[in-house]
Amino acid sequence: MRSTSVDSHEVSNSDASINEDAARLQFTEHFNTPNSIGLQDFAQNPTFQQQQQHVDRHATSHVDDDEEPPMAQEEKKPQRPSILPRPSSIARHASFLDEDEAPPTSPSPPTKQDKPGPVAWRDLPKKSQLAILTLARLSEPLTQTSLQAYMFYQLKSFNPSLPASTISAQAGMLQGSFTAAQFVTAILWGRMADAEWGGRKRVLLIGLAGTGVSCVGFGFSRTFWQAMVCRTLGGALNGNVGVMRTMISEIIKEKRFQSRAFLLLPMCFNIGVIIGPILGGLLSDPVSSYPSVFGENSLFGGQNGVYWLKHWPYALPNLMSAVFLFISAMGVILGLEETLEAIRDQPDLGLRLGHSVANAFRLLFRRDTHHYTALNADDDLNSPTSSSRLDSYELESRIPKAPTQKPKPRQKLPLSRIWTRNVLCTLLCHSILALHIGTFNNLWFIHLSAPRFDPKNPSPPSHTRQSLPFRFTGGLGMPPRSVGFAMAVLGVIGISLQLLVYPTVNARLGTLRSFRYSLCLFPLTYTLTPYLSIIHSSLPPPHQASGILVWLALGCVLAVQVVGRTFALPATIILVNNCSPHPSVLGTVHGIAQSVSSASRTVGPVLGGWGYGKGLQVGVVGAVWWALALVAGVGWLLSGLVREGDGHEIWLEGEKEEDGGE
């Protein structure tokens, strides 16, 4: 009911009283007009305050019986002086509003929040740190895939009398020596990366430096055993893959960004697969490939040719790889921040030097005349002016300062408690995946380089004709340049899928289902690969296999394999990261995963190279490929045992209380 005792002046003011939101909007619009008075001045007007108090007293005395009184909590909450009527007054005078402007009598039901879409690359935090890690990761697959373009021919140069079956076995041993050494040392590097006396950054630098030394030694090797020692040294000093995965998980803590962030490492592999084989194929044996430039009576060779390129024909691509590794190491020293929590805030001379270099370049190339001013103690740091000045301190603030107080040491999970069921199942599937992918990568370049079957000069002599579907032999007989191009096709397909297809599909399926679905593609790939040897070629043997049918079939087989690898590799990295039972052993878990992966990539190429050589001898080159398909099928079935963890399955004593108190 409405009181009739309110005078006309009060009623006119009551007509202007609406719900709080509408009134605030009305006064805000009035305040924004050029000739409007200040809102605060209007509220402080004595006449208006008296009118408002009178209306409030009158409205409060005539509350309907069914009107709920204000909550006690709201009465106790201090309020600023307001020009708006109280809620009871709003309800009392709502009838004076037009029907279209009347506030709703009941609150509208809450709307369901839209599910966030896929994360874009530009949304990733700490892009500079991810860029440095990407550069460091890229240097290693570039080096490894560069070797594969010419390894078969470098091994043959050590002893030209060896048959192709022996060269295949040696290639498998050479590839396995690197990963065998990693298997022995990966857990040690993981423990060092988790220790305060070591840290992630230091282990990463040792790995890059060791790989660089290994590359130089391998390039100047003259015997098989010299090459074996250099490759073993490089593997023993390299524990970088596990450390990089750990650092990414510590830089990117939110799970919604992890599918993008962990995709960077497999993407680096595909970029390396594109660049590395092409560089290896173009730079290997330059005296024979470019006689007018490096040979006798040439531009740079003089009368006798370039001496060191003639004696070490495969040194040049290795020197290029060493230079790239050196550049990556400098980027880590000058720009990468330590992510181990225990030593994260310790002074870093490398970062300070990098900051000084960045400032020097900034001053050198700066065209305008910016200047810096000191911040006053009474400045409002939330104001736009202060915020713009604070931007100039962004780079300097990234450099860790000496801690004023040593952080409380975090409890560490004992090594004996790491082996949970999910850790074991995840590592088992991870090892099987590494086994058949590593074996495929090794057999692929051997199959491309191995001589084609020639009926006029059969090998073995008893195998005079091909008999489908199983009794056939031979490779594709491609030279290093064609091998490099064929391997680059693999990388191009991979990087395209990772950029265009993976984010959308993975966002719909999730990590675990993407992992399981992708594993079923590998058995199909390995079953079809040996049949590339019998595709019709435009050139007869012993020339290399060529023609549109050969390259079309090669591209189709690679497409299936790369689709599986594009989804499986990032997924297995995320699953390994999230299966860690406690954050204090995250680096150790990644070290164990790298060690298990290295063991698989040691056994796989060695057995695969031996099996491929035996297949060439007996005339069944597909036997090793079909065995590999069987292994991949077993891995697909075992993936049903894996579940996605949260990285903190085990809680130590007192941790939940500390976590709840933060």
PDB file of C-alpha atoms in Angstrom, residues 35-155:
ATOM      1  CA  ASN A  35      26.802  20.314 -18.537  1.00  0.00           C
ATOM      2  CA  SER A  36      26.029  17.837 -15.766  1.00  0.00           C
ATOM      3  CA  ILE A  37      26.861  18.474 -12.156  1.00  0.00           C
ATOM      4  CA  GLY A  38      29.157  16.166 -10.182  1.00  0.00           C
ATOM      5  CA  LEU A  39      27.493  13.120  -8.711  1.00  0.00           C
ATOM      6  CA  GLN A  40      29.220  13.610  -5.400  1.00  0.00           C
ATOM      7  CA  ASP A  41      28.092  17.266  -5.209  1.00  0.00           C
ATOM      8  CA  PHE A  42      24.529  16.232  -5.922  1.00  0.00           C
ATOM      9  CA  ALA A  43      24.617  13.647  -3.133  1.00  0.00           C
ATOM     10  CA  GLN A  44      25.957  16.181  -0.639  1.00  0.00           C
ATOM     11  CA  ASN A  45      23.155  18.690  -1.326  1.00  0.00           C
ATOM     12  CA  PRO A  46      21.419  19.308   2.073  1.00  0.00           C
ATOM     13  CA  THR A  47      17.941  19.619   0.600  1.00  0.00           C
ATOM     14  CA  PHE A  48      18.267  16.335  -1.271  1.00  0.00           C
ATOM     15  CA  GLN A  49      19.603  14.542   1.862  1.00  0.00           C
ATOM     16  CA  GLN A  50      16.604  15.708   3.927  1.00  0.00           C
ATOM     17  CA  GLN A  51      14.202  14.543   1.231  1.00  0.00           C
ATOM     18  CA  GLN A  52      15.882  11.170   0.964  1.00  0.00           C
ATOM     19  CA  GLN A  53      15.826  10.602   4.758  1.00  0.00           C
ATOM     20  CA  HIS A  54      12.133  11.501   4.898  1.00  0.00           C
ATOM     21  CA  VAL A  55      11.269   9.118   2.043  1.00  0.00           C
ATOM     22  CA  ASP A  56      13.258   6.327   3.639  1.00  0.00           C
ATOM     23  CA  ARG A  57      11.533   6.749   7.028  1.00  0.00           C
ATOM     24  CA  HIS A  58       8.131   6.853   5.388  1.00  0.00           C
ATOM     25  CA  ALA A  59       8.765   3.791   3.186  1.00  0.00           C
ATOM     26  CA  THR A  60      10.168   1.772   6.078  1.00  0.00           C
ATOM     27  CA  SER A  61       7.081   2.371   8.200  1.00  0.00           C
ATOM     28  CA  HIS A  62       4.785   0.940   5.525  1.00  0.00           C
ATOM     29  CA  VAL A  63       6.415  -2.372   4.562  1.00  0.00           C
ATOM     30  CA  ASP A  64       3.922  -5.038   3.526  1.00  0.00           C
ATOM     31  CA  ASP A  65       3.557  -8.142   5.634  1.00  0.00           C
ATOM     32  CA  ASP A  66       4.854 -10.405   2.873  1.00  0.00           C
ATOM     33  CA  GLU A  67       7.955  -8.281   2.272  1.00  0.00           C
ATOM     34  CA  GLU A  68      11.095  -9.850   3.676  1.00  0.00           C
ATOM     35  CA  PRO A  69      13.135  -7.645   6.008  1.00  0.00           C
ATOM     36  CA  PRO A  70      16.710  -6.853   5.076  1.00  0.00           C
ATOM     37  CA  MET A  71      19.237  -9.496   6.058  1.00  0.00           C
ATOM     38  CA  ALA A  72      21.208  -8.931   9.221  1.00  0.00           C
ATOM     39  CA  GLN A  73      24.452  -9.440   7.397  1.00  0.00           C
ATOM     40  CA  GLU A  74      23.689  -6.555   5.073  1.00  0.00           C
ATOM     41  CA  GLU A  75      22.781  -4.265   7.998  1.00  0.00           C
ATOM     42  CA  LYS A  76      26.130  -4.888   9.662  1.00  0.00           C
ATOM     43  CA  LYS A  77      28.099  -4.286   6.496  1.00  0.00           C
ATOM     44  CA  PRO A  78      29.335  -0.668   6.391  1.00  0.00           C
ATOM     45  CA  GLN A  79      27.908   1.302   3.486  1.00  0.00           C
ATOM     46  CA  ARG A  80      29.062   4.480   1.823  1.00  0.00           C
ATOM     47  CA  PRO A  81      26.587   7.393   1.801  1.00  0.00           C
ATOM     48  CA  SER A  82      24.350   6.880  -1.199  1.00  0.00           C
ATOM     49  CA  ILE A  83      21.891   8.961  -3.120  1.00  0.00           C
ATOM     50  CA  LEU A  84      19.846   5.891  -3.957  1.00  0.00           C
ATOM     51  CA  PRO A  85      16.765   4.730  -2.041  1.00  0.00           C
ATOM     52  CA  ARG A  86      16.925   1.612   0.081  1.00  0.00           C
ATOM     53  CA  PRO A  87      15.528  -1.619  -1.387  1.00  0.00           C
ATOM     54  CA  SER A  88      12.201  -1.191   0.423  1.00  0.00           C
ATOM     55  CA  SER A  89      11.762   2.209  -1.107  1.00  0.00           C
ATOM     56  CA  ILE A  90      12.605   0.798  -4.516  1.00  0.00           C
ATOM     57  CA  ALA A  91       9.900  -1.810  -4.226  1.00  0.00           C
ATOM     58  CA  ARG A  92       7.420   0.729  -2.939  1.00  0.00           C
ATOM     59  CA  HIS A  93       7.777   3.112  -5.860  1.00  0.00           C
ATOM     60  CA  ALA A  94       8.404   0.711  -8.737  1.00  0.00           C
ATOM     61  CA  SER A  95       4.882   1.255 -10.030  1.00  0.00           C
ATOM     62  CA  PHE A  96       5.788   4.758 -11.100  1.00  0.00           C
ATOM     63  CA  LEU A  97       8.131   3.364 -13.716  1.00  0.00           C
ATOM     64  CA  ASP A  98       7.097   2.631 -17.250  1.00  0.00           C
ATOM     65  CA  GLU A  99       6.330  -1.022 -17.837  1.00  0.00           C
ATOM     66  CA  ASP A 100       9.360  -1.487 -20.079  1.00  0.00           C
ATOM     67  CA  GLU A 101      11.670  -0.023 -17.439  1.00  0.00           C
ATOM     68  CA  ALA A 102      10.310  -1.928 -14.479  1.00  0.00           C
ATOM     69  CA  PRO A 103      12.832  -4.195 -12.776  1.00  0.00           C
ATOM     70  CA  PRO A 104      12.093  -7.914 -12.695  1.00  0.00           C
ATOM     71  CA  THR A 105      10.230  -9.169  -9.658  1.00  0.00           C
ATOM     72  CA  SER A 106      12.438 -12.275  -9.412  1.00  0.00           C
ATOM     73  CA  PRO A 107      16.054 -12.818 -10.352  1.00  0.00           C
ATOM     74  CA  SER A 108      16.675 -14.406 -13.734  1.00  0.00           C
ATOM     75  CA  PRO A 109      17.988 -17.966 -13.639  1.00  0.00           C
ATOM     76  CA  PRO A 110      21.766 -18.234 -13.917  1.00  0.00           C
ATOM     77  CA  THR A 111      23.014 -18.978 -17.376  1.00  0.00           C
ATOM     78  CA  LYS A 112      25.425 -21.833 -17.993  1.00  0.00           C
ATOM     79  CA  GLN A 113      28.915 -20.661 -18.757  1.00  0.00           C
ATOM     80  CA  ASP A 114      30.196 -21.494 -22.159  1.00  0.00           C
ATOM     81  CA  LYS A 115      32.959 -24.071 -22.299  1.00  0.00           C
ATOM     82  CA  PRO A 116      36.248 -22.386 -23.179  1.00  0.00           C
ATOM     83  CA  GLY A 117      37.440 -23.092 -26.675  1.00  0.00           C
ATOM     84  CA  PRO A 118      40.822 -24.501 -27.689  1.00  0.00           C
ATOM     85  CA  VAL A 119      43.816 -22.570 -26.428  1.00  0.00           C
ATOM     86  CA  ALA A 120      45.614 -20.580 -29.121  1.00  0.00           C
ATOM     87  CA  TRP A 121      49.378 -20.256 -29.420  1.00  0.00           C
ATOM     88  CA  ARG A 122      49.180 -16.565 -28.508  1.00  0.00           C
ATOM     89  CA  ASP A 123      47.522 -17.482 -25.192  1.00  0.00           C
ATOM     90  CA  LEU A 124      50.546 -19.384 -23.883  1.00  0.00           C
ATOM     91  CA  PRO A 125      52.274 -17.668 -20.951  1.00  0.00           C
ATOM     92  CA  LYS A 126      56.037 -17.071 -20.735  1.00  0.00           C
ATOM     93  CA  LYS A 127      56.599 -17.308 -24.458  1.00  0.00           C
ATOM     94  CA  SER A 128      60.241 -16.203 -24.206  1.00  0.00           C
ATOM     95  CA  GLN A 129      61.133 -19.125 -21.945  1.00  0.00           C
ATOM     96  CA  LEU A 130      59.293 -21.570 -24.189  1.00  0.00           C
ATOM     97  CA  ALA A 131      61.111 -20.128 -27.205  1.00  0.00           C
ATOM     98  CA  ILE A 132      64.522 -20.783 -25.630  1.00  0.00           C
ATOM     99  CA  LEU A 133      63.549 -24.344 -24.740  1.00  0.00           C
ATOM    100  CA  THR A 134      62.249 -24.830 -28.273  1.00  0.00           C
ATOM    101  CA  LEU A 135      65.564 -23.653 -29.726  1.00  0.00           C
ATOM    102  CA  ALA A 136      67.479 -26.010 -27.448  1.00  0.00           C
ATOM    103  CA  ARG A 137      65.212 -28.936 -28.312  1.00  0.00           C
ATOM    104  CA  LEU A 138      65.376 -28.208 -32.028  1.00  0.00           C
ATOM    105  CA  SER A 139      69.166 -28.527 -32.077  1.00  0.00           C
ATOM    106  CA  GLU A 140      69.097 -32.206 -31.116  1.00  0.00           C
ATOM    107  CA  PRO A 141      66.668 -33.718 -33.678  1.00  0.00           C
ATOM    108  CA  LEU A 142      68.322 -31.540 -36.310  1.00  0.00           C
ATOM    109  CA  THR A 143      71.637 -33.186 -35.429  1.00  0.00           C
ATOM    110  CA  GLN A 144      70.252 -36.721 -35.237  1.00  0.00           C
ATOM    111  CA  THR A 145      68.254 -36.587 -38.459  1.00  0.00           C
ATOM    112  CA  SER A 146      71.165 -34.969 -40.305  1.00  0.00           C
ATOM    113  CA  LEU A 147      73.226 -38.081 -39.545  1.00  0.00           C
ATOM    114  CA  GLN A 148      70.571 -40.408 -40.892  1.00  0.00           C
ATOM    115  CA  ALA A 149      70.694 -38.879 -44.367  1.00  0.00           C
ATOM    116  CA  TYR A 150      74.273 -40.076 -44.954  1.00  0.00           C
ATOM    117  CA  MET A 151      75.022 -42.605 -42.197  1.00  0.00           C
ATOM    118  CA  PHE A 152      74.680 -45.600 -44.513  1.00  0.00           C
ATOM    119  CA  TYR A 153      77.198 -44.079 -46.941  1.00  0.00           C
ATOM    120  CA  GLN A 154      79.586 -42.913 -44.207  1.00  0.00           C
ATOM    121  CA  LEU A 155      79.697 -46.435 -42.767  1.00  0.00           C
TER     122      LEU A 155
END
